[in-house]
């Protein structure tokens, strides 16, 4: 057998934990390993390499890695040539410690070193958690010109300089780095040429993106307007944003750019000024509310979503009531809420914790309110007509599943439609996590 033949049969299984940036990174790693002769498999049991792309944001997320590695032990014992790799933020945070705790792991690669993964795989393993000076995306092999699903992610910015007191991201993803305009435009054009009609721009602080383009300094709003000029690109979204980086040009893009979808994920974390200060969020509840007013003035139908942490050290009943109060004032379309999880190395790690049962009760109360608001937002869509981009066929014959302009999953009876069609749909009904509608006449 030739070398080519042996490499061509290698199978790669990737499990992705955590955020959308990990989904994007997993795709790029799969493409990079594709150039080494690896093809993706859905079946871990017949893989030659298992890559776990991890999340470190909360303790539970990080612990999942170790329970999954525990489950991989028998497979590795059966097939010692199976390569096991750990990528992502746990790899960055724990480095070689992962191999000490779990000797079955062959390679550990941090999020800024993915372009070195193929060489590590060839060498049979290693640990790389450097923050190299070169742009990893530029050093990843160009993806093959294969057809893509209609909605894609595109990372434009990475890292965070905000240092919220609870958050590991500034340590695991490093300082804020914006990718240059020309590379983002080239990647977007390539995606569109491969069938993509909707792009979600990704970054830990995506609206902090800035760059140099024609005419000098560009802000994120200008980048969006430029992307909107690409023929065939119909929808633009972005996530995740920080309230303090919602610049005027971005708000104006929401007013004037029809391709920019009326949806904004804008984490606030708490509605208490005392807690916001302790979290180092650098804005007050009132400032957040005023910002929301300005965004809604520019785009009245925008759906707002957010993240909340309950039980942050020092949080009192009054602070919690302030959070509920902010939620009532805004009216969110959906929101994620988490119980505070102390993360080693972050400023809040050693602060005295709120009683766990108290935090649980607060989380339940907040989630009940958020669920109520989500239901109200979805029910408010019933009877309205909106764009839906079909992403996959449904389980019923003739059914399609797509995303509305407002990012709700929508089930539509559309026997003649294809994946990738962008159609007008009248919403007929709302259920717990989706909408149902029919093609508008
Ligand atoms: N504990 C709980 N939630 C956290 N998040 C980030 N760090 C922590 C932590 N230590 C939440 C924040 C953030 C989201 C991605 O995860 O709400 O916006
Ligand atoms: Fe973490 Fe705060 Fe940066 Fe968001 S803004 S990634 S919560 S440090």
PDB file of N, CA, C and O and ligand atoms in Angstrom, residues 57-59 166-168 240 265 267 269 281 307-309 336 338-343 346, ligand 1:
ATOM      1  N   UNK A  57     -15.664  27.634  30.170  1.00  0.00           N
ATOM      2  CA  UNK A  57     -16.353  28.806  30.705  1.00  0.00           C
ATOM      3  C   UNK A  57     -16.908  28.580  32.113  1.00  0.00           C
ATOM      4  O   UNK A  57     -16.817  29.453  32.957  1.00  0.00           O
ATOM      5  N   UNK A  58     -17.486  27.405  32.342  1.00  0.00           N
ATOM      6  CA  UNK A  58     -17.973  27.066  33.685  1.00  0.00           C
ATOM      7  C   UNK A  58     -17.406  25.711  34.081  1.00  0.00           C
ATOM      8  O   UNK A  58     -17.015  24.931  33.213  1.00  0.00           O
ATOM      9  N   UNK A  59     -17.413  25.430  35.392  1.00  0.00           N
ATOM     10  CA  UNK A  59     -16.784  24.198  35.870  1.00  0.00           C
ATOM     11  C   UNK A  59     -17.402  22.964  35.211  1.00  0.00           C
ATOM     12  O   UNK A  59     -16.702  22.059  34.778  1.00  0.00           O
ATOM     13  N   UNK A 166     -15.501  37.344  36.466  1.00  0.00           N
ATOM     14  CA  UNK A 166     -15.868  35.922  36.545  1.00  0.00           C
ATOM     15  C   UNK A 166     -15.320  35.100  35.394  1.00  0.00           C
ATOM     16  O   UNK A 166     -15.450  33.887  35.378  1.00  0.00           O
ATOM     17  N   UNK A 167     -14.713  35.719  34.385  1.00  0.00           N
ATOM     18  CA  UNK A 167     -14.602  35.090  33.062  1.00  0.00           C
ATOM     19  C   UNK A 167     -13.184  34.644  32.693  1.00  0.00           C
ATOM     20  O   UNK A 167     -12.214  35.388  32.839  1.00  0.00           O
ATOM     21  N   UNK A 168     -13.094  33.422  32.163  1.00  0.00           N
ATOM     22  CA  UNK A 168     -11.791  32.868  31.771  1.00  0.00           C
ATOM     23  C   UNK A 168     -11.356  33.270  30.356  1.00  0.00           C
ATOM     24  O   UNK A 168     -10.205  33.046  29.977  1.00  0.00           O
ATOM     25  N   UNK A 240     -20.590  37.467  19.817  1.00  0.00           N
ATOM     26  CA  UNK A 240     -21.334  38.075  20.906  1.00  0.00           C
ATOM     27  C   UNK A 240     -20.827  39.491  21.124  1.00  0.00           C
ATOM     28  O   UNK A 240     -19.629  39.736  20.981  1.00  0.00           O
ATOM     29  N   UNK A 265     -27.813  39.765  20.318  1.00  0.00           N
ATOM     30  CA  UNK A 265     -27.488  39.134  21.602  1.00  0.00           C
ATOM     31  C   UNK A 265     -26.552  40.075  22.347  1.00  0.00           C
ATOM     32  O   UNK A 265     -25.418  40.300  21.905  1.00  0.00           O
ATOM     33  N   UNK A 267     -25.263  40.518  26.065  1.00  0.00           N
ATOM     34  CA  UNK A 267     -25.204  40.088  27.462  1.00  0.00           C
ATOM     35  C   UNK A 267     -25.116  41.268  28.424  1.00  0.00           C
ATOM     36  O   UNK A 267     -24.366  42.223  28.182  1.00  0.00           O
ATOM     37  N   UNK A 269     -25.609  40.388  32.096  1.00  0.00           N
ATOM     38  CA  UNK A 269     -25.144  39.614  33.271  1.00  0.00           C
ATOM     39  C   UNK A 269     -25.909  39.913  34.557  1.00  0.00           C
ATOM     40  O   UNK A 269     -26.180  39.002  35.337  1.00  0.00           O
ATOM     41  N   UNK A 281     -17.991  45.162  34.809  1.00  0.00           N
ATOM     42  CA  UNK A 281     -18.646  45.290  33.500  1.00  0.00           C
ATOM     43  C   UNK A 281     -18.512  46.703  32.920  1.00  0.00           C
ATOM     44  O   UNK A 281     -18.769  46.930  31.752  1.00  0.00           O
ATOM     45  N   UNK A 307     -27.355  37.295  28.293  1.00  0.00           N
ATOM     46  CA  UNK A 307     -26.831  36.309  29.249  1.00  0.00           C
ATOM     47  C   UNK A 307     -26.910  36.903  30.652  1.00  0.00           C
ATOM     48  O   UNK A 307     -26.674  38.110  30.821  1.00  0.00           O
ATOM     49  N   UNK A 308     -27.190  36.039  31.625  1.00  0.00           N
ATOM     50  CA  UNK A 308     -27.233  36.465  33.032  1.00  0.00           C
ATOM     51  C   UNK A 308     -26.457  35.487  33.899  1.00  0.00           C
ATOM     52  O   UNK A 308     -26.455  34.290  33.632  1.00  0.00           O
ATOM     53  N   UNK A 309     -25.837  36.022  34.932  1.00  0.00           N
ATOM     54  CA  UNK A 309     -25.219  35.176  35.958  1.00  0.00           C
ATOM     55  C   UNK A 309     -25.928  35.474  37.266  1.00  0.00           C
ATOM     56  O   UNK A 309     -26.042  36.650  37.656  1.00  0.00           O
ATOM     57  N   UNK A 336     -29.999  33.349  28.103  1.00  0.00           N
ATOM     58  CA  UNK A 336     -29.333  32.274  28.838  1.00  0.00           C
ATOM     59  C   UNK A 336     -29.054  32.781  30.239  1.00  0.00           C
ATOM     60  O   UNK A 336     -28.594  33.912  30.413  1.00  0.00           O
ATOM     61  N   UNK A 338     -27.189  31.566  33.997  1.00  0.00           N
ATOM     62  CA  UNK A 338     -26.280  30.588  34.589  1.00  0.00           C
ATOM     63  C   UNK A 338     -26.082  30.889  36.062  1.00  0.00           C
ATOM     64  O   UNK A 338     -26.059  32.046  36.471  1.00  0.00           O
ATOM     65  N   UNK A 339     -25.882  29.810  36.828  1.00  0.00           N
ATOM     66  CA  UNK A 339     -25.463  29.990  38.215  1.00  0.00           C
ATOM     67  C   UNK A 339     -23.964  30.272  38.186  1.00  0.00           C
ATOM     68  O   UNK A 339     -23.228  29.607  37.437  1.00  0.00           O
ATOM     69  N   UNK A 340     -23.542  31.213  38.973  1.00  0.00           N
ATOM     70  CA  UNK A 340     -22.121  31.574  38.997  1.00  0.00           C
ATOM     71  C   UNK A 340     -21.251  30.354  39.308  1.00  0.00           C
ATOM     72  O   UNK A 340     -21.541  29.578  40.214  1.00  0.00           O
ATOM     73  N   UNK A 341     -20.171  30.214  38.550  1.00  0.00           N
ATOM     74  CA  UNK A 341     -19.231  29.112  38.738  1.00  0.00           C
ATOM     75  C   UNK A 341     -17.834  29.710  38.918  1.00  0.00           C
ATOM     76  O   UNK A 341     -17.322  30.368  38.007  1.00  0.00           O
ATOM     77  N   UNK A 342     -17.234  29.559  40.108  1.00  0.00           N
ATOM     78  CA  UNK A 342     -15.916  30.176  40.334  1.00  0.00           C
ATOM     79  C   UNK A 342     -14.844  29.531  39.451  1.00  0.00           C
ATOM     80  O   UNK A 342     -14.717  28.311  39.451  1.00  0.00           O
ATOM     81  N   UNK A 343     -14.130  30.327  38.691  1.00  0.00           N
ATOM     82  CA  UNK A 343     -13.129  29.788  37.774  1.00  0.00           C
ATOM     83  C   UNK A 343     -11.720  30.159  38.241  1.00  0.00           C
ATOM     84  O   UNK A 343     -11.412  31.347  38.430  1.00  0.00           O
ATOM     85  N   UNK A 346      -9.415  33.652  37.845  1.00  0.00           N
ATOM     86  CA  UNK A 346     -10.190  34.880  37.595  1.00  0.00           C
ATOM     87  C   UNK A 346     -10.265  35.693  38.895  1.00  0.00           C
ATOM     88  O   UNK A 346     -10.179  35.127  39.996  1.00  0.00           O
TER      89      UNK A 346
HETATM   90  N1  LIG B   1     -19.936  31.381  35.846  1.00  0.00           N
HETATM   91  C1  LIG B   1     -21.167  31.372  35.271  1.00  0.00           C
HETATM   92  N2  LIG B   1     -21.407  31.858  34.050  1.00  0.00           N
HETATM   93  C2  LIG B   1     -20.371  32.380  33.358  1.00  0.00           C
HETATM   94  N3  LIG B   1     -20.302  32.947  32.144  1.00  0.00           N
HETATM   95  C3  LIG B   1     -19.025  33.299  31.904  1.00  0.00           C
HETATM   96  N4  LIG B   1     -18.245  32.977  32.960  1.00  0.00           N
HETATM   97  C4  LIG B   1     -19.065  32.415  33.881  1.00  0.00           C
HETATM   98  C5  LIG B   1     -18.862  31.894  35.185  1.00  0.00           C
HETATM   99  N5  LIG B   1     -17.663  31.901  35.769  1.00  0.00           N
HETATM  100  C6  LIG B   1     -21.471  33.159  31.289  1.00  0.00           C
HETATM  101  C7  LIG B   1     -21.696  34.648  31.005  1.00  0.00           C
HETATM  102  C8  LIG B   1     -21.253  34.772  29.582  1.00  0.00           C
HETATM  103  C9  LIG B   1     -21.632  33.411  29.025  1.00  0.00           C
HETATM  104  C10 LIG B   1     -20.964  33.036  27.758  1.00  0.00           C
HETATM  105  O1  LIG B   1     -21.268  32.526  30.047  1.00  0.00           O
HETATM  106  O2  LIG B   1     -23.070  34.928  31.152  1.00  0.00           O
HETATM  107  O3  LIG B   1     -21.896  35.834  28.888  1.00  0.00           O
END
